[in-house]
Amino acid sequence: MRPKDSRSNLFDREVELGKVVEYVGRLGLPITLVLGFRRVGKSSLILVALRELGLSSIYIDLRKFEERQYLSYRDFVLELQREVNNLTRRFPRLLDFLRNIDGVSIMGNQALFSWKSSSRVSLASLLDAVNEWAGNGIVIVLDEAQELVKARGFNVLPILAYAYDNLRNVRFIISGSKMGLLYRFLRVKDLESPLFGRAMGVVELAPSKIVRALPIGVCW
Ligand SMILES: Nc1ncnc2c1ncn2[C@@H]1O[C@H](COP(=O)(O)OP(=O)(O)O)[C@@H](O)[C@H]1O
Ligand SMILES: [Mg+2]
């Protein structure tokens, strides 16, 4: 089954939903983490929260790279390009903010991002542009972000730190398992990590009471 995306279909997650909306919306925290095991309901919670927040969003689903040994800049940039173009179709004015960036070309109502090493687009410039465009705030979701530890030839942590410190309108929701995300990807305990010492909103999803009750019902 697909993740749920409307509040009426999302059971038993009022508290967690309230936290995500508060952290990202009211408090405007630069980074909110959504932690939990596989299939606990992270993506569903995030999709419903995005609806409730009513902000523009870019949703990068990294689960599709799960089977891969590594992730190249091309893989990441093409994924980002696809999601950014979902936005430009709805908000063509965003193209005006993207068109002067090195490594970006505009074709009709689509933005094309170069991933070739000689002319590759910088993620920081893209975020700068999106930040300028999104006066009311934009949410960038990195779903199952621990897959980014497989990144080769690029590193998103310094970009996240740059956005955290400088880009007021950009807010990240980053999901994954607690161990994978906090320790392997963000390296929160590592003094050398670009994100060391940054406060983040944390929403942890325990297995749902409803789901936990099911096997017992089945047994009896
Ligand atoms: N709170 C919930 N209410 C109803 N269905 C849920 C809920 N949480 C998860 N599900 C269902 O469980 C499955 C896994 O949810 P998903 O959001 O994809 O989890 P995750 O992203 O943590 O792997 C999906 O079929 C989804 O529809
Ligand atoms: Mg998911």
mmCIF file of C-alpha atoms and ligand atoms in Angstrom:
data_model
loop_
_atom_site.group_PDB
_atom_site.id
_atom_site.type_symbol
_atom_site.label_atom_id
_atom_site.label_comp_id
_atom_site.label_asym_id
_atom_site.label_seq_id
_atom_site.Cartn_x
_atom_site.Cartn_y
_atom_site.Cartn_z
ATOM 1 C CA MET A 1 0.000 0.000 0.000
ATOM 2 C CA ARG A 2 1.049 3.572 -0.633
ATOM 3 C CA PRO A 3 1.794 6.078 2.097
ATOM 4 C CA LYS A 4 -1.288 7.941 3.268
ATOM 5 C CA ASP A 5 -1.565 11.587 2.283
ATOM 6 C CA SER A 6 -4.719 12.848 3.913
ATOM 7 C CA ARG A 7 -5.413 13.443 7.561
ATOM 8 C CA SER A 8 -8.620 11.398 7.562
ATOM 9 C CA ASN A 9 -6.689 8.267 6.524
ATOM 10 C CA LEU A 10 -3.898 8.745 9.016
ATOM 11 C CA PHE A 11 -4.693 6.914 12.252
ATOM 12 C CA ASP A 12 -3.267 7.448 15.678
ATOM 13 C CA ARG A 13 -0.619 10.024 14.781
ATOM 14 C CA GLU A 14 -2.213 13.240 16.035
ATOM 15 C CA VAL A 15 0.626 13.997 18.431
ATOM 16 C CA GLU A 16 3.386 13.350 15.896
ATOM 17 C CA LEU A 17 1.523 15.303 13.208
ATOM 18 C CA GLY A 18 1.097 18.231 15.595
ATOM 19 C CA LYS A 19 4.829 18.223 16.308
ATOM 20 C CA VAL A 20 5.884 18.249 12.659
ATOM 21 C CA VAL A 21 3.463 21.074 11.867
ATOM 22 C CA GLU A 22 4.658 23.045 14.893
ATOM 23 C CA TYR A 23 8.372 22.579 14.242
ATOM 24 C CA VAL A 24 8.264 23.248 10.508
ATOM 25 C CA GLY A 25 5.396 25.724 10.425
ATOM 26 C CA ARG A 26 5.000 27.782 13.596
ATOM 27 C CA LEU A 27 8.608 27.580 14.789
ATOM 28 C CA GLY A 28 10.105 27.480 11.288
ATOM 29 C CA LEU A 29 12.969 25.209 12.364
ATOM 30 C CA PRO A 30 15.539 24.772 9.582
ATOM 31 C CA ILE A 31 15.689 20.980 10.067
ATOM 32 C CA THR A 32 13.112 18.566 11.464
ATOM 33 C CA LEU A 33 13.952 14.878 11.680
ATOM 34 C CA VAL A 34 11.305 12.172 11.386
ATOM 35 C CA LEU A 35 12.692 8.964 12.832
ATOM 36 C CA GLY A 36 11.326 5.436 12.859
ATOM 37 C CA PHE A 37 11.607 1.935 11.514
ATOM 38 C CA ARG A 38 10.625 0.974 8.009
ATOM 39 C CA ARG A 39 6.850 1.038 7.398
ATOM 40 C CA VAL A 40 6.122 2.724 10.704
ATOM 41 C CA GLY A 41 4.451 5.575 8.819
ATOM 42 C CA LYS A 42 7.146 8.236 8.271
ATOM 43 C CA SER A 43 6.288 9.061 4.658
ATOM 44 C CA SER A 44 2.565 9.091 5.441
ATOM 45 C CA LEU A 45 3.102 11.475 8.338
ATOM 46 C CA ILE A 46 5.265 13.776 6.212
ATOM 47 C CA LEU A 47 2.783 13.868 3.315
ATOM 48 C CA VAL A 48 -0.104 14.730 5.621
ATOM 49 C CA ALA A 49 2.009 17.367 7.400
ATOM 50 C CA LEU A 50 2.870 18.975 4.038
ATOM 51 C CA ARG A 51 -0.827 19.274 3.280
ATOM 52 C CA GLU A 52 -1.563 20.786 6.656
ATOM 53 C CA LEU A 53 1.304 23.237 6.349
ATOM 54 C CA GLY A 54 0.154 24.456 2.954
ATOM 55 C CA LEU A 55 3.714 25.429 1.953
ATOM 56 C CA SER A 56 5.382 24.633 -1.369
ATOM 57 C CA SER A 57 7.529 21.546 -1.196
ATOM 58 C CA ILE A 58 10.176 19.525 -2.973
ATOM 59 C CA TYR A 59 10.008 15.827 -2.081
ATOM 60 C CA ILE A 60 13.118 13.758 -2.746
ATOM 61 C CA ASP A 61 12.378 10.070 -2.234
ATOM 62 C CA LEU A 62 15.743 8.398 -1.754
ATOM 63 C CA ARG A 63 14.273 4.940 -1.210
ATOM 64 C CA LYS A 64 14.579 4.314 -4.919
ATOM 65 C CA PHE A 65 18.361 4.191 -4.481
ATOM 66 C CA GLU A 66 18.173 1.536 -1.786
ATOM 67 C CA GLU A 67 19.414 -1.265 -4.013
ATOM 68 C CA ARG A 68 22.277 0.772 -5.384
ATOM 69 C CA GLN A 69 25.905 0.529 -4.299
ATOM 70 C CA TYR A 70 26.423 4.264 -4.626
ATOM 71 C CA LEU A 71 24.680 7.447 -5.645
ATOM 72 C CA SER A 72 26.254 9.824 -8.153
ATOM 73 C CA TYR A 73 25.786 13.559 -8.486
ATOM 74 C CA ARG A 74 23.893 12.839 -11.691
ATOM 75 C CA ASP A 75 21.428 10.561 -9.861
ATOM 76 C CA PHE A 76 20.765 13.159 -7.195
ATOM 77 C CA VAL A 77 20.596 16.168 -9.483
ATOM 78 C CA LEU A 78 18.220 14.499 -11.948
ATOM 79 C CA GLU A 79 15.928 13.540 -9.087
ATOM 80 C CA LEU A 80 16.032 17.108 -7.803
ATOM 81 C CA GLN A 81 15.401 18.429 -11.317
ATOM 82 C CA ARG A 82 12.273 16.297 -11.654
ATOM 83 C CA GLU A 83 10.866 17.558 -8.378
ATOM 84 C CA VAL A 84 11.792 21.191 -9.008
ATOM 85 C CA ASN A 85 9.994 20.982 -12.354
ATOM 86 C CA ASN A 86 6.849 19.815 -10.570
ATOM 87 C CA LEU A 87 7.030 23.204 -8.892
ATOM 88 C CA THR A 88 7.890 25.233 -11.993
ATOM 89 C CA ARG A 89 4.850 23.797 -13.772
ATOM 90 C CA ARG A 90 2.663 25.229 -11.019
ATOM 91 C CA PHE A 91 4.729 28.350 -10.386
ATOM 92 C CA PRO A 92 6.452 29.417 -13.640
ATOM 93 C CA ARG A 93 7.901 32.491 -11.915
ATOM 94 C CA LEU A 94 10.349 30.195 -10.134
ATOM 95 C CA LEU A 95 12.113 29.838 -13.520
ATOM 96 C CA ASP A 96 13.142 33.490 -13.315
ATOM 97 C CA PHE A 97 15.037 32.729 -10.110
ATOM 98 C CA LEU A 98 16.745 29.685 -11.614
ATOM 99 C CA ARG A 99 17.700 30.925 -15.054
ATOM 100 C CA ASN A 100 20.862 32.852 -14.157
ATOM 101 C CA ILE A 101 22.482 30.058 -12.215
ATOM 102 C CA ASP A 102 25.558 28.456 -13.799
ATOM 103 C CA GLY A 103 24.685 24.934 -14.912
ATOM 104 C CA VAL A 104 20.961 25.663 -15.314
ATOM 105 C CA SER A 105 19.300 26.014 -18.697
ATOM 106 C CA ILE A 106 15.652 26.693 -19.317
ATOM 107 C CA MET A 107 13.676 24.869 -22.025
ATOM 108 C CA GLY A 108 10.106 26.036 -22.243
ATOM 109 C CA ASN A 109 8.719 25.722 -18.718
ATOM 110 C CA GLN A 110 11.352 23.227 -17.601
ATOM 111 C CA ALA A 111 14.667 23.808 -15.865
ATOM 112 C CA LEU A 112 17.529 21.512 -16.827
ATOM 113 C CA PHE A 113 20.350 20.991 -14.332
ATOM 114 C CA SER A 114 23.810 20.063 -15.555
ATOM 115 C CA TRP A 115 25.552 17.246 -13.690
ATOM 116 C CA LYS A 116 28.674 17.109 -15.889
ATOM 117 C CA SER A 117 31.804 17.774 -13.878
ATOM 118 C CA SER A 118 32.943 20.668 -16.107
ATOM 119 C CA SER A 119 29.732 22.655 -15.668
ATOM 120 C CA ARG A 120 27.829 21.102 -12.823
ATOM 121 C CA VAL A 121 25.188 23.120 -11.100
ATOM 122 C CA SER A 122 25.891 23.947 -7.474
ATOM 123 C CA LEU A 123 23.330 22.764 -4.961
ATOM 124 C CA ALA A 124 23.977 25.861 -2.839
ATOM 125 C CA SER A 125 23.057 28.155 -5.766
ATOM 126 C CA LEU A 126 19.865 26.181 -6.361
ATOM 127 C CA LEU A 127 18.915 26.502 -2.721
ATOM 128 C CA ASP A 128 19.714 30.232 -2.770
ATOM 129 C CA ALA A 129 17.326 30.666 -5.694
ATOM 130 C CA VAL A 130 14.572 28.608 -4.119
ATOM 131 C CA ASN A 131 15.009 30.542 -0.859
ATOM 132 C CA GLU A 132 14.597 33.853 -2.662
ATOM 133 C CA TRP A 133 11.566 32.646 -4.564
ATOM 134 C CA ALA A 134 9.761 31.116 -1.581
ATOM 135 C CA GLY A 135 8.945 34.142 0.500
ATOM 136 C CA ASN A 136 6.498 32.216 2.691
ATOM 137 C CA GLY A 137 8.753 29.230 3.155
ATOM 138 C CA ILE A 138 9.436 26.053 1.268
ATOM 139 C CA VAL A 139 9.832 22.561 2.666
ATOM 140 C CA ILE A 140 12.436 20.228 1.194
ATOM 141 C CA VAL A 141 11.898 16.607 2.169
ATOM 142 C CA LEU A 142 14.763 14.128 2.068
ATOM 143 C CA ASP A 143 12.891 10.867 2.604
ATOM 144 C CA GLU A 144 15.083 7.953 3.778
ATOM 145 C CA ALA A 145 18.030 10.324 3.759
ATOM 146 C CA GLN A 146 20.447 7.727 5.094
ATOM 147 C CA GLU A 147 20.759 6.555 1.486
ATOM 148 C CA LEU A 148 22.839 9.703 1.006
ATOM 149 C CA VAL A 149 25.745 8.071 2.826
ATOM 150 C CA LYS A 150 26.247 6.302 -0.509
ATOM 151 C CA ALA A 151 26.811 9.633 -2.278
ATOM 152 C CA ARG A 152 30.005 9.611 -4.350
ATOM 153 C CA GLY A 153 31.631 12.807 -5.575
ATOM 154 C CA PHE A 154 29.370 15.105 -3.579
ATOM 155 C CA ASN A 155 28.286 15.658 -0.007
ATOM 156 C CA VAL A 156 25.018 17.227 1.058
ATOM 157 C CA LEU A 157 25.982 17.863 4.687
ATOM 158 C CA PRO A 158 27.870 21.122 4.045
ATOM 159 C CA ILE A 159 24.923 22.293 1.918
ATOM 160 C CA LEU A 160 22.509 21.482 4.726
ATOM 161 C CA ALA A 161 24.706 23.425 7.138
ATOM 162 C CA TYR A 162 24.855 26.360 4.717
ATOM 163 C CA ALA A 163 21.070 26.379 4.352
ATOM 164 C CA TYR A 164 20.639 26.030 8.109
ATOM 165 C CA ASP A 165 22.761 29.089 8.774
ATOM 166 C CA ASN A 166 21.712 31.329 5.900
ATOM 167 C CA LEU A 167 18.455 30.467 4.194
ATOM 168 C CA ARG A 168 15.529 31.548 6.352
ATOM 169 C CA ASN A 169 12.811 30.349 3.981
ATOM 170 C CA VAL A 170 14.106 26.835 3.395
ATOM 171 C CA ARG A 171 13.078 24.158 5.905
ATOM 172 C CA PHE A 172 14.115 20.547 5.662
ATOM 173 C CA ILE A 173 12.227 17.478 6.795
ATOM 174 C CA ILE A 174 14.661 14.588 6.876
ATOM 175 C CA SER A 175 13.418 11.069 7.494
ATOM 176 C CA GLY A 176 15.114 7.783 8.203
ATOM 177 C CA SER A 177 15.871 5.283 10.907
ATOM 178 C CA LYS A 178 17.313 6.641 14.119
ATOM 179 C CA MET A 179 20.629 4.826 13.850
ATOM 180 C CA GLY A 180 21.065 5.336 10.124
ATOM 181 C CA LEU A 181 20.090 8.952 10.042
ATOM 182 C CA LEU A 182 21.538 10.385 13.214
ATOM 183 C CA TYR A 183 24.792 8.513 13.349
ATOM 184 C CA ARG A 184 25.620 7.340 9.840
ATOM 185 C CA PHE A 185 24.317 10.255 7.779
ATOM 186 C CA LEU A 186 24.211 13.374 9.960
ATOM 187 C CA ARG A 187 27.068 12.188 12.209
ATOM 188 C CA VAL A 188 25.552 14.120 15.110
ATOM 189 C CA LYS A 189 28.181 12.913 17.581
ATOM 190 C CA ASP A 190 31.080 13.715 15.265
ATOM 191 C CA LEU A 191 32.767 17.031 16.054
ATOM 192 C CA GLU A 192 33.896 17.181 12.433
ATOM 193 C CA SER A 193 30.368 16.887 11.043
ATOM 194 C CA PRO A 194 29.285 20.100 9.275
ATOM 195 C CA LEU A 195 26.005 19.890 11.204
ATOM 196 C CA PHE A 196 27.551 19.374 14.615
ATOM 197 C CA GLY A 197 25.857 21.427 17.320
ATOM 198 C CA ARG A 198 22.852 22.544 15.240
ATOM 199 C CA ALA A 199 19.545 22.121 17.084
ATOM 200 C CA MET A 200 16.894 20.213 15.159
ATOM 201 C CA GLY A 201 13.289 19.256 15.698
ATOM 202 C CA VAL A 202 12.972 15.519 16.312
ATOM 203 C CA VAL A 203 9.780 13.519 15.869
ATOM 204 C CA GLU A 204 10.100 9.844 16.665
ATOM 205 C CA LEU A 205 7.474 7.366 15.533
ATOM 206 C CA ALA A 206 6.953 4.379 17.794
ATOM 207 C CA PRO A 207 5.146 1.439 16.202
ATOM 208 C CA SER A 208 1.452 2.301 16.129
ATOM 209 C CA LYS A 209 -0.838 0.790 18.761
ATOM 210 C CA ILE A 210 -3.196 -0.283 16.003
ATOM 211 C CA VAL A 211 -0.513 -2.088 14.051
ATOM 212 C CA ARG A 212 0.853 -3.693 17.218
ATOM 213 C CA ALA A 213 -2.600 -5.010 18.113
ATOM 214 C CA LEU A 214 -3.116 -6.706 14.755
ATOM 215 C CA PRO A 215 -0.973 -9.841 15.095
ATOM 216 C CA ILE A 216 -2.580 -10.624 18.468
ATOM 217 C CA GLY A 217 -6.025 -10.417 16.910
ATOM 218 C CA VAL A 218 -4.878 -12.682 14.108
ATOM 219 C CA CYS A 219 -3.400 -15.255 16.524
ATOM 220 C CA TRP A 220 -6.551 -15.590 18.546
HETATM 221 N N1 LIG B 1 -0.961 6.315 10.789
HETATM 222 C C1 LIG B 1 -1.308 5.522 9.773
HETATM 223 N N2 LIG B 1 -2.619 5.333 9.438
HETATM 224 C C2 LIG B 1 -2.933 4.541 8.422
HETATM 225 N N3 LIG B 1 -2.062 3.872 7.653
HETATM 226 C C3 LIG B 1 -0.768 4.022 7.895
HETATM 227 C C4 LIG B 1 -0.315 4.860 8.969
HETATM 228 N N4 LIG B 1 1.019 4.817 9.000
HETATM 229 C C5 LIG B 1 1.388 4.008 7.999
HETATM 230 N N5 LIG B 1 0.327 3.520 7.325
HETATM 231 C C6 LIG B 1 0.397 2.582 6.202
HETATM 232 O O1 LIG B 1 1.507 1.710 6.449
HETATM 233 C C7 LIG B 1 2.299 1.564 5.285
HETATM 234 C C8 LIG B 1 3.710 2.081 5.507
HETATM 235 O O2 LIG B 1 3.660 3.489 5.720
HETATM 236 P P1 LIG B 1 4.766 4.483 5.199
HETATM 237 O O3 LIG B 1 4.271 5.856 5.487
HETATM 238 O O4 LIG B 1 5.153 4.155 3.812
HETATM 239 O O5 LIG B 1 5.970 4.104 6.206
HETATM 240 P P2 LIG B 1 7.527 4.491 6.156
HETATM 241 O O6 LIG B 1 7.662 5.698 5.313
HETATM 242 O O7 LIG B 1 7.915 4.695 7.600
HETATM 243 O O8 LIG B 1 8.238 3.285 5.587
HETATM 244 C C9 LIG B 1 1.550 2.280 4.156
HETATM 245 O O9 LIG B 1 0.736 1.352 3.504
HETATM 246 C C10 LIG B 1 0.689 3.289 4.879
HETATM 247 O O10 LIG B 1 -0.471 3.567 4.141
HETATM 248 MG MG MG B 2 8.747 5.968 3.581
#
